[in-house]
Amino acid sequence: MTSDPSSVAAAPTSENSKQVVVAAPRGYCAGVDRAVITVEKALDAYGPPVYVRKQIVHNKHVVENLAARGAIFVEELSEVPEGETVVFSAHGVSPAVRHEATDRQLKTIDATCPLVTKVHHEAKRFARDDLEILLIGHAGHEEVEGTAGEAPDNITLVQSPDEVAAVEVKDPSKVAWLSQTTLSVDETMATVNALREKFPQLMDPPSDDICYATQNRQSAVKQIAAHSDLVIVVGSANSSNSVRLVEVALDAGAKASYRVDNASEIDEAWLDGADRIGITSGASVPDDLVQGVLEFLYERGYPMATEETLTEENLVFALPPELRKDIRKSAIND
Ligand code: 10D
Ligand code: SF4
C-alpha cells in the first residue's frame, strides 16, 4: 500500500463493493494550527518547561506530544511557579484569569483563537450597550467560561432549544444572543428560533459566532453521511466540535457513527455490514490519526479512500505578537 491511503482515488469495483470516503475540510483549523505552533515555538524560544493553562486544544495526542517536548499542562494558574511563562489555550480565558496572571507576575502568551476573541469583543460591546446576553453553549466548556467571564452580570447560558422555555430576562426589548464557536449549526439555529419566538426583539451577533471551520466540517460530513453505513469521526471525547460531527452525521442519515481518538479504538463489530464508510476529524485532530484509520480499514479489505472536498480553506493566523517579538529578539541575540 502507499503511505497515504487517502491519496489514491479508487472507485469501488464489482469484486469489492466497499468504499471509503474521507471528508474535506477536516482536521486542523487555523486557530488550532496557530495554538499548537505557539507552544512549539515557545518551547524553542524559552526552553522547557513552558506551562500551558488547560489543554492547548482538546486532543489527547496533541497534548501528549507537547508534554513529551517539555510543555506542562495545568488546570489553574496557581500551579504555575511565579515568574514562569504560561500559554493560554486556544479556547480563551476570562479577564479574571488574566488578572490572576498579572498578580502572580507570570509571563503570558495568549493562544486564544482570534475567532474566539471576536466573540469576547461582541460580549463586551453588548454589555456596554446594557443588553442582556443569551449565550448559547455548553456549561463547563472552557470557551464558555472565558466568554461568560467578560460580562458575568449580563450573560445567561442557554444550552439547547429545550432550555428556552425557562429563560427569563429583565427587559425583552434589550436582549441579544451569542454562541460558542463549535456548536451544531442546526441545533443553534433551532435555539435561536425558539429564543426569537419568545423575545421578538432579540438582537443577532454582528457576524456568525460558529466559526468557518466548524461550519465547513459539519457541511462536509453531511455530504458523505447520507451515503454511509458508518461514519468514523476522529477526535477526543472533550472536543466539542468533534462530538458534534457524530451528531451531525447521524442527523444527516449515516446508519451509524462513532468517535475514536485513533484507529486502536475502532470496534471491529462496527464494520459488520458496513460497506460504505465515511471518515472525518475534528478541528483539533492531526491528520496522521486519520491516516491511521484509513490504514486500519485497508488492512481489513477496504479499498483506498476517495476524498470528497466541499471547499478549500486557506485561512492562516499570525502567531501571538508577544511570542513573535521574543522570537525576533532571540534571533538577533543568536
Ligand atoms: O472543544 P472544542 O471543539 O471547542 O475544542 P477543540 O480544541 O477540539 O477544537 C478547537 C476549537 C477551539 C479552540 C474553540 F474555538
Ligand atoms: Fe478558531 Fe474555529 Fe478553530 Fe475554534 S474551531 S480554534 S474558533 S478556527
mmCIF file of N, CA and C in Angstrom, residues 192-308:
data_model
loop_
_atom_site.group_PDB
_atom_site.id
_atom_site.type_symbol
_atom_site.label_atom_id
_atom_site.label_comp_id
_atom_site.label_asym_id
_atom_site.label_seq_id
_atom_site.Cartn_x
_atom_site.Cartn_y
_atom_site.Cartn_z
ATOM 1 N N VAL A 192 -31.934 29.556 18.519
ATOM 2 C CA VAL A 192 -32.162 30.982 18.214
ATOM 3 C C VAL A 192 -33.620 31.205 17.806
ATOM 4 N N ASN A 193 -34.151 30.315 16.981
ATOM 5 C CA ASN A 193 -35.545 30.479 16.543
ATOM 6 C C ASN A 193 -36.499 30.440 17.732
ATOM 7 N N ALA A 194 -36.230 29.517 18.658
ATOM 8 C CA ALA A 194 -37.087 29.428 19.854
ATOM 9 C C ALA A 194 -36.941 30.689 20.710
ATOM 10 N N LEU A 195 -35.708 31.198 20.801
ATOM 11 C CA LEU A 195 -35.498 32.430 21.593
ATOM 12 C C LEU A 195 -36.220 33.610 20.939
ATOM 13 N N ARG A 196 -36.152 33.662 19.592
ATOM 14 C CA ARG A 196 -36.769 34.812 18.906
ATOM 15 C C ARG A 196 -38.296 34.760 19.012
ATOM 16 N N GLU A 197 -38.810 33.560 19.050
ATOM 17 C CA GLU A 197 -40.260 33.434 19.226
ATOM 18 C C GLU A 197 -40.656 34.003 20.585
ATOM 19 N N LYS A 198 -39.800 33.747 21.563
ATOM 20 C CA LYS A 198 -40.103 34.218 22.920
ATOM 21 C C LYS A 198 -39.766 35.710 23.086
ATOM 22 N N PHE A 199 -38.647 36.119 22.449
ATOM 23 C CA PHE A 199 -38.197 37.516 22.565
ATOM 24 C C PHE A 199 -38.052 38.086 21.144
ATOM 25 N N PRO A 200 -39.145 38.602 20.551
ATOM 26 C CA PRO A 200 -39.097 39.014 19.132
ATOM 27 C C PRO A 200 -38.057 40.103 18.850
ATOM 28 N N GLN A 201 -37.638 40.851 19.869
ATOM 29 C CA GLN A 201 -36.656 41.915 19.606
ATOM 30 C C GLN A 201 -35.216 41.450 19.803
ATOM 31 N N LEU A 202 -35.039 40.141 19.899
ATOM 32 C CA LEU A 202 -33.706 39.554 20.098
ATOM 33 C C LEU A 202 -32.724 40.070 19.040
ATOM 34 N N MET A 203 -31.569 40.576 19.499
ATOM 35 C CA MET A 203 -30.553 41.075 18.554
ATOM 36 C C MET A 203 -29.555 39.978 18.211
ATOM 37 N N ASP A 204 -29.122 39.965 16.930
ATOM 38 C CA ASP A 204 -28.147 38.970 16.459
ATOM 39 C C ASP A 204 -26.727 39.484 16.686
ATOM 40 N N PRO A 205 -25.766 38.553 16.754
ATOM 41 C CA PRO A 205 -24.362 38.990 16.730
ATOM 42 C C PRO A 205 -24.062 39.628 15.379
ATOM 43 N N PRO A 206 -23.062 40.525 15.319
ATOM 44 C CA PRO A 206 -22.758 41.192 14.049
ATOM 45 C C PRO A 206 -22.331 40.215 12.948
ATOM 46 N N SER A 207 -21.716 39.067 13.320
ATOM 47 C CA SER A 207 -21.377 38.049 12.305
ATOM 48 C C SER A 207 -21.466 36.684 12.980
ATOM 49 N N ASP A 208 -21.370 35.615 12.177
ATOM 50 C CA ASP A 208 -21.523 34.266 12.738
ATOM 51 C C ASP A 208 -20.528 34.018 13.870
ATOM 52 N N ASP A 209 -21.009 33.487 14.985
ATOM 53 C CA ASP A 209 -20.094 33.076 16.055
ATOM 54 C C ASP A 209 -19.583 31.661 15.809
ATOM 55 N N ILE A 210 -20.445 30.796 15.299
ATOM 56 C CA ILE A 210 -19.966 29.447 14.946
ATOM 57 C C ILE A 210 -18.994 29.648 13.790
ATOM 58 N N CYS A 211 -17.770 29.205 13.993
ATOM 59 C CA CYS A 211 -16.712 29.661 13.082
ATOM 60 C C CYS A 211 -16.744 28.908 11.751
ATOM 61 N N TYR A 212 -15.978 29.425 10.802
ATOM 62 C CA TYR A 212 -15.923 28.838 9.447
ATOM 63 C C TYR A 212 -15.533 27.367 9.512
ATOM 64 N N ALA A 213 -14.596 27.016 10.409
ATOM 65 C CA ALA A 213 -14.061 25.643 10.437
ATOM 66 C C ALA A 213 -15.130 24.670 10.928
ATOM 67 N N THR A 214 -15.847 25.080 11.981
ATOM 68 C CA THR A 214 -16.937 24.241 12.495
ATOM 69 C C THR A 214 -17.988 24.056 11.405
ATOM 70 N N GLN A 215 -18.357 25.148 10.759
ATOM 71 C CA GLN A 215 -19.400 25.076 9.721
ATOM 72 C C GLN A 215 -18.956 24.180 8.561
ATOM 73 N N ASN A 216 -17.713 24.374 8.102
ATOM 74 C CA ASN A 216 -17.244 23.589 6.948
ATOM 75 C C ASN A 216 -17.183 22.103 7.263
ATOM 76 N N ARG A 217 -16.680 21.749 8.482
ATOM 77 C CA ARG A 217 -16.564 20.325 8.822
ATOM 78 C C ARG A 217 -17.949 19.682 8.930
ATOM 79 N N GLN A 218 -18.909 20.432 9.448
ATOM 80 C CA GLN A 218 -20.277 19.886 9.532
ATOM 81 C C GLN A 218 -20.885 19.737 8.131
ATOM 82 N N SER A 219 -20.714 20.738 7.282
ATOM 83 C CA SER A 219 -21.286 20.641 5.919
ATOM 84 C C SER A 219 -20.621 19.503 5.153
ATOM 85 N N ALA A 220 -19.306 19.346 5.334
ATOM 86 C CA ALA A 220 -18.580 18.302 4.594
ATOM 87 C C ALA A 220 -19.012 16.910 5.049
ATOM 88 N N VAL A 221 -19.234 16.726 6.353
ATOM 89 C CA VAL A 221 -19.643 15.384 6.806
ATOM 90 C C VAL A 221 -21.084 15.101 6.387
ATOM 91 N N LYS A 222 -21.896 16.158 6.330
ATOM 92 C CA LYS A 222 -23.280 15.957 5.855
ATOM 93 C C LYS A 222 -23.279 15.379 4.449
ATOM 94 N N GLN A 223 -22.370 15.887 3.590
ATOM 95 C CA GLN A 223 -22.300 15.450 2.191
ATOM 96 C C GLN A 223 -22.067 13.952 2.072
ATOM 97 N N ILE A 224 -21.268 13.390 2.988
ATOM 98 C CA ILE A 224 -20.936 11.962 2.843
ATOM 99 C C ILE A 224 -21.820 11.074 3.718
ATOM 100 N N ALA A 225 -22.459 11.669 4.743
ATOM 101 C CA ALA A 225 -23.147 10.835 5.738
ATOM 102 C C ALA A 225 -24.320 10.063 5.150
ATOM 103 N N ALA A 226 -25.071 10.721 4.272
ATOM 104 C CA ALA A 226 -26.295 10.097 3.758
ATOM 105 C C ALA A 226 -25.985 8.824 2.983
ATOM 106 N N HIS A 227 -24.750 8.726 2.421
ATOM 107 C CA HIS A 227 -24.380 7.539 1.640
ATOM 108 C C HIS A 227 -23.516 6.588 2.452
ATOM 109 N N SER A 228 -23.472 6.762 3.775
ATOM 110 C CA SER A 228 -22.538 5.956 4.573
ATOM 111 C C SER A 228 -23.289 5.001 5.493
ATOM 112 N N ASP A 229 -22.779 3.749 5.547
ATOM 113 C CA ASP A 229 -23.293 2.809 6.549
ATOM 114 C C ASP A 229 -22.697 3.146 7.911
ATOM 115 N N LEU A 230 -21.514 3.721 7.867
ATOM 116 C CA LEU A 230 -20.791 4.035 9.103
ATOM 117 C C LEU A 230 -19.968 5.296 8.870
ATOM 118 N N VAL A 231 -20.032 6.250 9.802
ATOM 119 C CA VAL A 231 -19.129 7.405 9.752
ATOM 120 C C VAL A 231 -18.253 7.360 10.991
ATOM 121 N N ILE A 232 -16.945 7.335 10.764
ATOM 122 C CA ILE A 232 -15.997 7.366 11.884
ATOM 123 C C ILE A 232 -15.458 8.793 11.993
ATOM 124 N N VAL A 233 -15.608 9.366 13.175
ATOM 125 C CA VAL A 233 -15.098 10.716 13.435
ATOM 126 C C VAL A 233 -13.879 10.580 14.344
ATOM 127 N N VAL A 234 -12.757 11.113 13.906
ATOM 128 C CA VAL A 234 -11.567 11.080 14.746
ATOM 129 C C VAL A 234 -11.542 12.374 15.562
ATOM 130 N N GLY A 235 -11.376 12.210 16.884
ATOM 131 C CA GLY A 235 -11.360 13.375 17.775
ATOM 132 C C GLY A 235 -11.481 12.918 19.212
ATOM 133 N N SER A 236 -11.102 13.773 20.147
ATOM 134 C CA SER A 236 -11.143 13.388 21.564
ATOM 135 C C SER A 236 -12.531 13.624 22.161
ATOM 136 N N ALA A 237 -12.796 12.929 23.270
ATOM 137 C CA ALA A 237 -14.135 12.959 23.882
ATOM 138 C C ALA A 237 -14.520 14.357 24.365
ATOM 139 N N ASN A 238 -13.528 15.170 24.769
ATOM 140 C CA ASN A 238 -13.862 16.512 25.272
ATOM 141 C C ASN A 238 -13.822 17.577 24.171
ATOM 142 N N SER A 239 -13.692 17.154 22.931
ATOM 143 C CA SER A 239 -13.654 18.112 21.818
ATOM 144 C C SER A 239 -15.081 18.363 21.327
ATOM 145 N N SER A 240 -15.584 19.529 21.658
ATOM 146 C CA SER A 240 -16.978 19.855 21.314
ATOM 147 C C SER A 240 -17.232 19.676 19.823
ATOM 148 N N ASN A 241 -16.356 20.255 19.005
ATOM 149 C CA ASN A 241 -16.652 20.213 17.564
ATOM 150 C C ASN A 241 -16.577 18.797 17.012
ATOM 151 N N SER A 242 -15.714 17.955 17.602
ATOM 152 C CA SER A 242 -15.606 16.564 17.133
ATOM 153 C C SER A 242 -16.871 15.787 17.501
ATOM 154 N N VAL A 243 -17.320 15.971 18.740
ATOM 155 C CA VAL A 243 -18.526 15.264 19.195
ATOM 156 C C VAL A 243 -19.734 15.691 18.354
ATOM 157 N N ARG A 244 -19.770 16.985 17.993
ATOM 158 C CA ARG A 244 -20.882 17.476 17.161
ATOM 159 C C ARG A 244 -20.902 16.773 15.800
ATOM 160 N N LEU A 245 -19.706 16.424 15.283
ATOM 161 C CA LEU A 245 -19.663 15.793 13.946
ATOM 162 C C LEU A 245 -20.370 14.442 13.948
ATOM 163 N N VAL A 246 -20.293 13.705 15.064
ATOM 164 C CA VAL A 246 -21.014 12.426 15.162
ATOM 165 C C VAL A 246 -22.521 12.696 15.097
ATOM 166 N N GLU A 247 -22.973 13.693 15.861
ATOM 167 C CA GLU A 247 -24.419 14.013 15.872
ATOM 168 C C GLU A 247 -24.881 14.461 14.485
ATOM 169 N N VAL A 248 -24.075 15.309 13.845
ATOM 170 C CA VAL A 248 -24.454 15.821 12.518
ATOM 171 C C VAL A 248 -24.514 14.673 11.522
ATOM 172 N N ALA A 249 -23.536 13.757 11.580
ATOM 173 C CA ALA A 249 -23.524 12.618 10.645
ATOM 174 C C ALA A 249 -24.787 11.774 10.827
ATOM 175 N N LEU A 250 -25.168 11.520 12.066
ATOM 176 C CA LEU A 250 -26.372 10.707 12.312
ATOM 177 C C LEU A 250 -27.617 11.438 11.820
ATOM 178 N N ASP A 251 -27.700 12.748 12.125
ATOM 179 C CA ASP A 251 -28.858 13.536 11.674
ATOM 180 C C ASP A 251 -28.952 13.551 10.152
ATOM 181 N N ALA A 252 -27.786 13.511 9.489
ATOM 182 C CA ALA A 252 -27.782 13.613 8.022
ATOM 183 C C ALA A 252 -27.992 12.261 7.356
ATOM 184 N N GLY A 253 -28.175 11.210 8.122
ATOM 185 C CA GLY A 253 -28.557 9.932 7.512
ATOM 186 C C GLY A 253 -27.557 8.803 7.602
ATOM 187 N N ALA A 254 -26.418 9.019 8.265
ATOM 188 C CA ALA A 254 -25.478 7.898 8.446
ATOM 189 C C ALA A 254 -26.189 6.816 9.260
ATOM 190 N N LYS A 255 -25.959 5.539 8.876
ATOM 191 C CA LYS A 255 -26.644 4.467 9.620
ATOM 192 C C LYS A 255 -26.052 4.331 11.015
ATOM 193 N N ALA A 256 -24.764 4.594 11.131
ATOM 194 C CA ALA A 256 -24.108 4.566 12.447
ATOM 195 C C ALA A 256 -22.946 5.558 12.411
ATOM 196 N N SER A 257 -22.586 6.084 13.561
ATOM 197 C CA SER A 257 -21.423 6.970 13.614
ATOM 198 C C SER A 257 -20.792 6.878 14.989
ATOM 199 N N TYR A 258 -19.461 6.819 15.011
ATOM 200 C CA TYR A 258 -18.730 6.728 16.276
ATOM 201 C C TYR A 258 -17.529 7.664 16.235
ATOM 202 N N ARG A 259 -17.156 8.122 17.428
ATOM 203 C CA ARG A 259 -15.951 8.937 17.591
ATOM 204 C C ARG A 259 -14.839 8.061 18.162
ATOM 205 N N VAL A 260 -13.653 8.215 17.620
ATOM 206 C CA VAL A 260 -12.496 7.499 18.176
ATOM 207 C C VAL A 260 -11.338 8.483 18.305
ATOM 208 N N ASP A 261 -10.454 8.229 19.278
ATOM 209 C CA ASP A 261 -9.242 9.044 19.371
ATOM 210 C C ASP A 261 -8.222 8.632 18.325
ATOM 211 N N ASN A 262 -8.238 7.335 18.007
ATOM 212 C CA ASN A 262 -7.314 6.819 16.986
ATOM 213 C C ASN A 262 -7.819 5.446 16.543
ATOM 214 N N ALA A 263 -7.121 4.846 15.571
ATOM 215 C CA ALA A 263 -7.600 3.585 14.969
ATOM 216 C C ALA A 263 -7.749 2.470 15.989
ATOM 217 N N SER A 264 -6.939 2.493 17.044
ATOM 218 C CA SER A 264 -6.986 1.373 18.005
ATOM 219 C C SER A 264 -8.329 1.322 18.732
ATOM 220 N N GLU A 265 -9.096 2.399 18.664
ATOM 221 C CA GLU A 265 -10.401 2.408 19.349
ATOM 222 C C GLU A 265 -11.556 1.919 18.455
ATOM 223 N N ILE A 266 -11.243 1.576 17.216
ATOM 224 C CA ILE A 266 -12.319 1.095 16.333
ATOM 225 C C ILE A 266 -12.704 -0.327 16.757
ATOM 226 N N ASP A 267 -13.993 -0.524 16.957
ATOM 227 C CA ASP A 267 -14.519 -1.846 17.304
ATOM 228 C C ASP A 267 -14.811 -2.577 15.988
ATOM 229 N N GLU A 268 -14.171 -3.716 15.794
ATOM 230 C CA GLU A 268 -14.318 -4.426 14.512
ATOM 231 C C GLU A 268 -15.786 -4.767 14.231
ATOM 232 N N ALA A 269 -16.587 -4.894 15.272
ATOM 233 C CA ALA A 269 -18.018 -5.216 15.072
ATOM 234 C C ALA A 269 -18.730 -4.094 14.308
ATOM 235 N N TRP A 270 -18.210 -2.851 14.411
ATOM 236 C CA TRP A 270 -18.833 -1.745 13.659
ATOM 237 C C TRP A 270 -18.767 -1.983 12.153
ATOM 238 N N LEU A 271 -17.795 -2.807 11.719
ATOM 239 C CA LEU A 271 -17.574 -3.000 10.283
ATOM 240 C C LEU A 271 -18.526 -4.039 9.684
ATOM 241 N N ASP A 272 -19.235 -4.788 10.546
ATOM 242 C CA ASP A 272 -20.167 -5.804 10.033
ATOM 243 C C ASP A 272 -21.239 -5.127 9.178
ATOM 244 N N GLY A 273 -21.296 -5.478 7.926
ATOM 245 C CA GLY A 273 -22.306 -4.916 7.019
ATOM 246 C C GLY A 273 -22.040 -3.466 6.637
ATOM 247 N N ALA A 274 -20.917 -2.926 7.035
ATOM 248 C CA ALA A 274 -20.600 -1.527 6.695
ATOM 249 C C ALA A 274 -19.756 -1.506 5.428
ATOM 250 N N ASP A 275 -20.431 -1.447 4.275
ATOM 251 C CA ASP A 275 -19.688 -1.410 3.010
ATOM 252 C C ASP A 275 -19.189 -0.001 2.711
ATOM 253 N N ARG A 276 -20.013 0.978 3.049
ATOM 254 C CA ARG A 276 -19.643 2.367 2.712
ATOM 255 C C ARG A 276 -19.295 3.110 3.993
ATOM 256 N N ILE A 277 -18.036 3.461 4.100
ATOM 257 C CA ILE A 277 -17.581 4.117 5.342
ATOM 258 C C ILE A 277 -17.135 5.540 5.033
ATOM 259 N N GLY A 278 -17.622 6.479 5.815
ATOM 260 C CA GLY A 278 -17.191 7.875 5.727
ATOM 261 C C GLY A 278 -16.272 8.169 6.897
ATOM 262 N N ILE A 279 -15.279 9.036 6.650
ATOM 263 C CA ILE A 279 -14.310 9.384 7.695
ATOM 264 C C ILE A 279 -14.196 10.904 7.755
ATOM 265 N N THR A 280 -14.136 11.434 8.968
ATOM 266 C CA THR A 280 -13.780 12.844 9.115
ATOM 267 C C THR A 280 -13.055 13.015 10.459
ATOM 268 N N SER A 281 -12.685 14.259 10.758
ATOM 269 C CA SER A 281 -11.991 14.509 12.030
ATOM 270 C C SER A 281 -12.284 15.933 12.480
ATOM 271 N N GLY A 282 -12.181 16.130 13.786
ATOM 272 C CA GLY A 282 -12.445 17.436 14.373
ATOM 273 C C GLY A 282 -11.312 18.423 14.108
ATOM 274 N N ALA A 283 -11.571 19.671 14.491
ATOM 275 C CA ALA A 283 -10.640 20.764 14.189
ATOM 276 C C ALA A 283 -9.343 20.689 14.989
ATOM 277 N N SER A 284 -9.293 19.828 16.005
ATOM 278 C CA SER A 284 -8.078 19.722 16.828
ATOM 279 C C SER A 284 -7.301 18.440 16.547
ATOM 280 N N VAL A 285 -7.573 17.805 15.394
ATOM 281 C CA VAL A 285 -7.035 16.454 15.164
ATOM 282 C C VAL A 285 -5.948 16.448 14.085
ATOM 283 N N PRO A 286 -4.727 16.016 14.452
ATOM 284 C CA PRO A 286 -3.668 15.892 13.435
ATOM 285 C C PRO A 286 -4.050 14.841 12.398
ATOM 286 N N ASP A 287 -3.694 15.074 11.125
ATOM 287 C CA ASP A 287 -4.187 14.194 10.062
ATOM 288 C C ASP A 287 -3.548 12.811 10.085
ATOM 289 N N ASP A 288 -2.389 12.640 10.777
ATOM 290 C CA ASP A 288 -1.821 11.286 10.803
ATOM 291 C C ASP A 288 -2.755 10.316 11.523
ATOM 292 N N LEU A 289 -3.606 10.825 12.407
ATOM 293 C CA LEU A 289 -4.560 9.933 13.097
ATOM 294 C C LEU A 289 -5.630 9.446 12.115
ATOM 295 N N VAL A 290 -6.014 10.298 11.183
ATOM 296 C CA VAL A 290 -6.963 9.888 10.133
ATOM 297 C C VAL A 290 -6.291 8.869 9.217
ATOM 298 N N GLN A 291 -5.037 9.138 8.878
ATOM 299 C CA GLN A 291 -4.306 8.180 8.022
ATOM 300 C C GLN A 291 -4.245 6.814 8.698
ATOM 301 N N GLY A 292 -4.104 6.807 10.028
ATOM 302 C CA GLY A 292 -4.076 5.544 10.773
ATOM 303 C C GLY A 292 -5.392 4.788 10.634
ATOM 304 N N VAL A 293 -6.499 5.515 10.620
ATOM 305 C CA VAL A 293 -7.817 4.886 10.452
ATOM 306 C C VAL A 293 -7.931 4.305 9.033
ATOM 307 N N LEU A 294 -7.453 5.055 8.042
ATOM 308 C CA LEU A 294 -7.521 4.571 6.655
ATOM 309 C C LEU A 294 -6.676 3.303 6.496
ATOM 310 N N GLU A 295 -5.512 3.272 7.127
ATOM 311 C CA GLU A 295 -4.662 2.075 7.057
ATOM 312 C C GLU A 295 -5.345 0.884 7.726
ATOM 313 N N PHE A 296 -5.972 1.151 8.867
ATOM 314 C CA PHE A 296 -6.701 0.091 9.595
ATOM 315 C C PHE A 296 -7.757 -0.531 8.672
ATOM 316 N N LEU A 297 -8.477 0.310 7.938
ATOM 317 C CA LEU A 297 -9.542 -0.200 7.058
ATOM 318 C C LEU A 297 -8.943 -0.936 5.858
ATOM 319 N N TYR A 298 -7.880 -0.376 5.321
ATOM 320 C CA TYR A 298 -7.215 -1.001 4.158
ATOM 321 C C TYR A 298 -6.751 -2.414 4.505
ATOM 322 N N GLU A 299 -6.204 -2.542 5.703
ATOM 323 C CA GLU A 299 -5.725 -3.867 6.147
ATOM 324 C C GLU A 299 -6.879 -4.859 6.319
ATOM 325 N N ARG A 300 -8.089 -4.367 6.412
ATOM 326 C CA ARG A 300 -9.267 -5.242 6.568
ATOM 327 C C ARG A 300 -10.086 -5.336 5.282
ATOM 328 N N GLY A 301 -9.457 -5.067 4.151
ATOM 329 C CA GLY A 301 -10.084 -5.333 2.862
ATOM 330 C C GLY A 301 -10.824 -4.162 2.245
ATOM 331 N N TYR A 302 -10.758 -3.010 2.854
ATOM 332 C CA TYR A 302 -11.397 -1.840 2.234
ATOM 333 C C TYR A 302 -10.436 -1.237 1.211
ATOM 334 N N PRO A 303 -10.985 -0.624 0.143
ATOM 335 C CA PRO A 303 -10.089 -0.004 -0.837
ATOM 336 C C PRO A 303 -9.508 1.305 -0.300
ATOM 337 N N MET A 304 -8.543 1.846 -1.043
ATOM 338 C CA MET A 304 -8.028 3.166 -0.673
ATOM 339 C C MET A 304 -9.152 4.187 -0.768
ATOM 340 N N ALA A 305 -9.010 5.238 0.005
ATOM 341 C CA ALA A 305 -10.109 6.191 0.135
ATOM 342 C C ALA A 305 -10.157 7.187 -1.013
ATOM 343 N N THR A 306 -11.354 7.664 -1.282
ATOM 344 C CA THR A 306 -11.502 8.839 -2.140
ATOM 345 C C THR A 306 -11.812 10.017 -1.214
ATOM 346 N N GLU A 307 -11.454 11.202 -1.647
ATOM 347 C CA GLU A 307 -11.702 12.384 -0.810
ATOM 348 C C GLU A 307 -12.824 13.196 -1.436
ATOM 349 N N GLU A 308 -13.788 13.611 -0.628
ATOM 350 C CA GLU A 308 -14.870 14.465 -1.137
ATOM 351 C C GLU A 308 -14.697 15.853 -0.531
#
